[in-house]
Coordinates of N, CA, C and O in Angstrom, one line a residue:
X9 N 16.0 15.2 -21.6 CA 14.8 15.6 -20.9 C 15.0 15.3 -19.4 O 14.5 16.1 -18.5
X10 N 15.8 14.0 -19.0 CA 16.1 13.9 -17.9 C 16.4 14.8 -17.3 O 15.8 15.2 -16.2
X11 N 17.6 15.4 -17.9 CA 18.5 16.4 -17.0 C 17.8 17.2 -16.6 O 17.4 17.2 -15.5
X12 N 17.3 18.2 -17.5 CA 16.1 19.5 -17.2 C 15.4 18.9 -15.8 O 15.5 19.6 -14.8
X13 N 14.8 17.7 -15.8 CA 14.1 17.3 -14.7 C 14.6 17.9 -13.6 O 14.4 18.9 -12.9
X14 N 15.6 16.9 -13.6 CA 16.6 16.9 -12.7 C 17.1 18.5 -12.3 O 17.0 19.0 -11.2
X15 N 17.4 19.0 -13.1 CA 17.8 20.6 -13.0 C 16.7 21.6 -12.4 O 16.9 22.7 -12.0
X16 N 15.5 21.0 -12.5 CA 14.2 21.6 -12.1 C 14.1 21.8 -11.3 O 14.0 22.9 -10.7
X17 N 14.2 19.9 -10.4 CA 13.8 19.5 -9.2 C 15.1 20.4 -8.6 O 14.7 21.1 -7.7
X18 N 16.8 20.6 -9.0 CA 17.5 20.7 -7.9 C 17.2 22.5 -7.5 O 17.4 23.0 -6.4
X19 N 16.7 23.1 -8.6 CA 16.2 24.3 -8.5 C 14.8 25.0 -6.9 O 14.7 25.9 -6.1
X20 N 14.1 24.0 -7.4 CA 13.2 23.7 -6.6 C 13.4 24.1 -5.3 O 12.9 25.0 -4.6
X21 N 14.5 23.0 -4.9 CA 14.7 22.6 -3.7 C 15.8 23.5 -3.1 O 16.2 23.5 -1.9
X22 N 16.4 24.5 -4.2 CA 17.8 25.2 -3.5 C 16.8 26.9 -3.0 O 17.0 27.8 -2.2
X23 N 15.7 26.8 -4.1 CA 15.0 28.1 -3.8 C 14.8 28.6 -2.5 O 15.3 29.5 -1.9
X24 N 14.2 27.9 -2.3 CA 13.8 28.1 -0.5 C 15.1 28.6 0.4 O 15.3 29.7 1.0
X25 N 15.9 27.2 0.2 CA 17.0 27.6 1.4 C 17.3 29.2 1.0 O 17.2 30.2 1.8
X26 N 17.6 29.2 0.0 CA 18.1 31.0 -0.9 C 17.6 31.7 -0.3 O 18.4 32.4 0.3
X27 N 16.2 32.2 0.0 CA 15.2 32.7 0.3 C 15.5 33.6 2.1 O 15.6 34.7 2.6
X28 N 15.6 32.0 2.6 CA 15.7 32.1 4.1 C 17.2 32.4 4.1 O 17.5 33.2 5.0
X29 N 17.7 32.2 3.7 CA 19.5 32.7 3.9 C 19.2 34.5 3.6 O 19.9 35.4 4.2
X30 N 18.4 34.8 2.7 CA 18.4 36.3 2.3 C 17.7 36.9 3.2 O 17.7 38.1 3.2
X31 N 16.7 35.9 4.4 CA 15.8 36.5 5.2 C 16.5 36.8 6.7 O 16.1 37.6 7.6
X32 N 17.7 35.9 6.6 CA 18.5 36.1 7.7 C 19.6 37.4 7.6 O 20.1 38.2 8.4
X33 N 19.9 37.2 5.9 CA 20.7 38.7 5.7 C 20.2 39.9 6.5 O 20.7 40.6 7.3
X34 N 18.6 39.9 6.0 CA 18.3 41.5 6.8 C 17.8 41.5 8.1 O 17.4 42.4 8.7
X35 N 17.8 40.2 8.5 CA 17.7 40.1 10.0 C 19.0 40.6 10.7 O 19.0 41.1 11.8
X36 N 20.0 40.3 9.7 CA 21.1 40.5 10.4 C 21.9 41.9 10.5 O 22.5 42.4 11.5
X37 N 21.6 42.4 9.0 CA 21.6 44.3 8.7 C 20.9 44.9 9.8 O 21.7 45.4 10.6
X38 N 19.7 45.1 10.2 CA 19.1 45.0 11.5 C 19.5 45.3 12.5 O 19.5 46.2 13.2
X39 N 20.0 43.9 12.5 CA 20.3 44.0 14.5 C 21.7 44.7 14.1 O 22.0 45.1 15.2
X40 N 22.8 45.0 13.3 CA 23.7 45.4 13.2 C 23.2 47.2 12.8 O 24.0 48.1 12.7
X41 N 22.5 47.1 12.7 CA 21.8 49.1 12.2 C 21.3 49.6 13.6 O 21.0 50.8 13.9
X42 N 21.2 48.5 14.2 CA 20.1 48.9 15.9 C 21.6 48.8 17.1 O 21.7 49.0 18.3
X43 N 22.5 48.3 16.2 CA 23.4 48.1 17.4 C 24.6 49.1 17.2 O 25.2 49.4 18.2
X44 N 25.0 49.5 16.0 CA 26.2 50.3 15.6 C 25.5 52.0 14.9 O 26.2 53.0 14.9
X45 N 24.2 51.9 14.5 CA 24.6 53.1 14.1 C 22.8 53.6 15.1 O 22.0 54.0 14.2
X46 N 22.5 53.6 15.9 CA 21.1 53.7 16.1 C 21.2 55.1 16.5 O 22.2 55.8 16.7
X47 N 19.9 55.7 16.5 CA 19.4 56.9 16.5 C 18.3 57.5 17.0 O 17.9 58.6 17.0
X48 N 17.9 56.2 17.8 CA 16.4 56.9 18.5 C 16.7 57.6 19.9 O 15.6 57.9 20.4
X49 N 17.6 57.8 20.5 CA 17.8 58.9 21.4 C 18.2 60.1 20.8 O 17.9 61.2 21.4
X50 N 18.7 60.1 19.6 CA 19.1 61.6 18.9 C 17.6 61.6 18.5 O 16.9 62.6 19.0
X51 N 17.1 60.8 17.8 CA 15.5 61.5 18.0 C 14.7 62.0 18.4 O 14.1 63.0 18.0
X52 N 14.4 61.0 19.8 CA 13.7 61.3 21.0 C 14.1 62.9 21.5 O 13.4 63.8 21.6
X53 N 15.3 62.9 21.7 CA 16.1 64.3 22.0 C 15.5 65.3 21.5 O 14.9 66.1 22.1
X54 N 15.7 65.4 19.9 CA 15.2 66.5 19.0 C 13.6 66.3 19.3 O 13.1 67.3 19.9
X55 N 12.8 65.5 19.2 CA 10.9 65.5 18.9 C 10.9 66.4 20.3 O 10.5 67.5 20.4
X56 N 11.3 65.7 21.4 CA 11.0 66.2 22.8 C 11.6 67.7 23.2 O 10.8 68.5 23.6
X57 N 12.6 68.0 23.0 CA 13.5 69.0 23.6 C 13.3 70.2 22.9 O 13.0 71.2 23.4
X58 N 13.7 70.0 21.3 CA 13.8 70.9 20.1 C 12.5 71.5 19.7 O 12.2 72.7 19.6
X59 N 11.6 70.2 19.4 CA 10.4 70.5 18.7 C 9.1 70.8 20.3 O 8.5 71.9 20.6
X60 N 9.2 69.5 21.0 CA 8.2 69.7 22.2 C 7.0 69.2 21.9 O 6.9 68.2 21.2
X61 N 5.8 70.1 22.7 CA 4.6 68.6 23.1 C 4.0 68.7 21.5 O 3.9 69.9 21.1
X62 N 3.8 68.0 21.0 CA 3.0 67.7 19.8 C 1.5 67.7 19.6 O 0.9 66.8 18.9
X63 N 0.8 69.1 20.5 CA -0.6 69.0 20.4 C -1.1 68.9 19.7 O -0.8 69.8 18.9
X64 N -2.3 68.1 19.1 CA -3.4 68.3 17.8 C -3.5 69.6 17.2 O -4.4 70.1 17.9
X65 N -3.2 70.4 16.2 CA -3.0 71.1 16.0 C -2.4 72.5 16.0 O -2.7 73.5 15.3
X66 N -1.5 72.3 16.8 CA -0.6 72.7 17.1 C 0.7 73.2 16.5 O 1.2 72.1 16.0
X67 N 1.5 74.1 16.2 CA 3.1 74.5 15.4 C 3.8 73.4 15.5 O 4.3 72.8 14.6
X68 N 3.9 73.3 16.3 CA 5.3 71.7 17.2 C 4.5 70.2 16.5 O 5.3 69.4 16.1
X69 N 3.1 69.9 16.2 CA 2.9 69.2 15.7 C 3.5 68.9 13.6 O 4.0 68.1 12.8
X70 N 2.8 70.4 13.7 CA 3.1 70.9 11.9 C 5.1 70.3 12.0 O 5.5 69.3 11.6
X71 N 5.7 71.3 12.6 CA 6.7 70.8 12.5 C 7.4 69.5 12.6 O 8.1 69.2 11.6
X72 N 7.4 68.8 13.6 CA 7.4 67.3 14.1 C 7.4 66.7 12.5 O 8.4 66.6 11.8
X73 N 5.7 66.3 12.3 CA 5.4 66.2 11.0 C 6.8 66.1 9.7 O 7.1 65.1 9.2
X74 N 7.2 67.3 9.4 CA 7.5 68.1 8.4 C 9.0 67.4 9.0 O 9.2 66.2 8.5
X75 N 9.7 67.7 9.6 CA 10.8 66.8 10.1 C 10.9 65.2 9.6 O 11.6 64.5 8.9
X76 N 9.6 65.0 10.4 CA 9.9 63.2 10.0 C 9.5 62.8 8.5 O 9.5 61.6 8.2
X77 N 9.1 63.7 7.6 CA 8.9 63.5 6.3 C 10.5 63.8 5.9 O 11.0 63.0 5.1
X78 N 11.2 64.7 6.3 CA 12.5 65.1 5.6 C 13.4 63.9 6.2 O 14.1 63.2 5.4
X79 N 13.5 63.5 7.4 CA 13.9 62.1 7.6 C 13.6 60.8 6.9 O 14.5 60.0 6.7
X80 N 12.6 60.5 6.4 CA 12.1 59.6 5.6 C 12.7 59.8 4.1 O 12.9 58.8 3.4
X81 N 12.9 61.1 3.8 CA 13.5 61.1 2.5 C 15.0 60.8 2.5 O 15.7 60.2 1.6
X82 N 15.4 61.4 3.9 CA 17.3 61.3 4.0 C 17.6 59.8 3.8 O 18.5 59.3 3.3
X83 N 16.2 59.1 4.7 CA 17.0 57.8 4.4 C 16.4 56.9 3.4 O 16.4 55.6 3.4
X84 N 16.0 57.7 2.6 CA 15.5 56.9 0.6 C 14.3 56.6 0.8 O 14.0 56.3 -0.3
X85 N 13.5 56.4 1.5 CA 12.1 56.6 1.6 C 11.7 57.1 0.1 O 12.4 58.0 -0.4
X86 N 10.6 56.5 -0.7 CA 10.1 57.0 -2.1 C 8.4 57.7 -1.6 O 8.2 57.4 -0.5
X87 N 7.9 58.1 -1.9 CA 6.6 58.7 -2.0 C 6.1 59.4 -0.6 O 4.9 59.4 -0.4
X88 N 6.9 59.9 0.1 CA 7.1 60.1 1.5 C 5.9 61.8 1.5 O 6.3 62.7 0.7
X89 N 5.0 62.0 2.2 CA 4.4 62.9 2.3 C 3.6 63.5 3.1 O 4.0 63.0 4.2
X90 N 2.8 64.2 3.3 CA 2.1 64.9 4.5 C 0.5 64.3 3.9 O 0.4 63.9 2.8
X91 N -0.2 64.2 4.6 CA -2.0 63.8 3.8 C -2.5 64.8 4.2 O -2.1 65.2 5.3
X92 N -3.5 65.4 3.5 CA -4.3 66.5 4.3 C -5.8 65.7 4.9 O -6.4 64.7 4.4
X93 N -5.9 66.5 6.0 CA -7.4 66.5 6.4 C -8.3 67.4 7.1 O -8.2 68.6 6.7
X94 N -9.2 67.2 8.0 CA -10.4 68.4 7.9 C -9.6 69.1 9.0 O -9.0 68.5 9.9
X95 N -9.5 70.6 8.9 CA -9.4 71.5 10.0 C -9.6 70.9 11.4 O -10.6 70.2 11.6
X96 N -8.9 71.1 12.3 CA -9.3 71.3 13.7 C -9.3 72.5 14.0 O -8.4 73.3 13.8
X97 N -10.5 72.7 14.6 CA -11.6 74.1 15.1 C -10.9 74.3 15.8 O -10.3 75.2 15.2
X98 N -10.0 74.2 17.2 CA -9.2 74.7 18.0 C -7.7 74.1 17.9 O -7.2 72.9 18.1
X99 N -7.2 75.1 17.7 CA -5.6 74.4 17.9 C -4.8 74.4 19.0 O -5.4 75.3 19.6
X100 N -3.9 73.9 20.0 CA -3.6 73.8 21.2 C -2.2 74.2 21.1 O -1.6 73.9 20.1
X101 N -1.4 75.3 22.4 CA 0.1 76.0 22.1 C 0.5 75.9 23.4 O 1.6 76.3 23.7

C-alpha cells in the first residue's frame, strides 16, 4: 500500500513539470513556424493586390472570405465555414 502511495505522490508531482515541458514544446513549434516557414507577406500580398479592398458587401469581400476558408482547411482546420447573415441593402465595388 505503501508503494502505490508513494507511486501516487511521485505521479502527482512529475504531472505538472510534463505539462509545462509540453507547453514549451508548442511554444517552441511557434516561434520555429513564424521564423522558418511564415506566410503573412504571401498573404498580405494575395488579400491586398489579387483580391483588393474588402468592402461590406462587396465580390472581393465574398472572395477574400471563400479563400480564407480554403486556407483554414489546407492547413487541417475541422469545421471551417462561411455563417450566413442578413442581406446588406447596398453592396460597395
Amino acid at each position: 500500500m505503501k508503494r502505490y502511495a508513494l507511486l501516487a505522490f511521485g505521479l502527482l508531482v512529475a504531472l505538472p513539470a510534463l505539462a509545462v515541458e509540453s507547453e514549451q514544446d508548442v511554444v517552441d513549434r511557434i516561434i520555429d513556424e513564424g521564423k522558418n516557414r511564415n506566410q503573412v507577406m504571401t498573404h498580405l500580398t494575395y488579400l491586398t493586390k489579387r483580391i483588393g479592398a474588402r468592402l461590406t458587401g462587396s465580390p472581393q469581400l465574398q472572395r477574400a472570405c471563400e479563400w480564407t476558408v480554403s486556407k483554414f482547411k489546407e492547413y487541417g482546420l475541422q469545421n471551417v465555414h462561411l455563417e450566413q447573415w442578413g442581406t446588406v441593402p447596398v453592396g460597395f465595388e
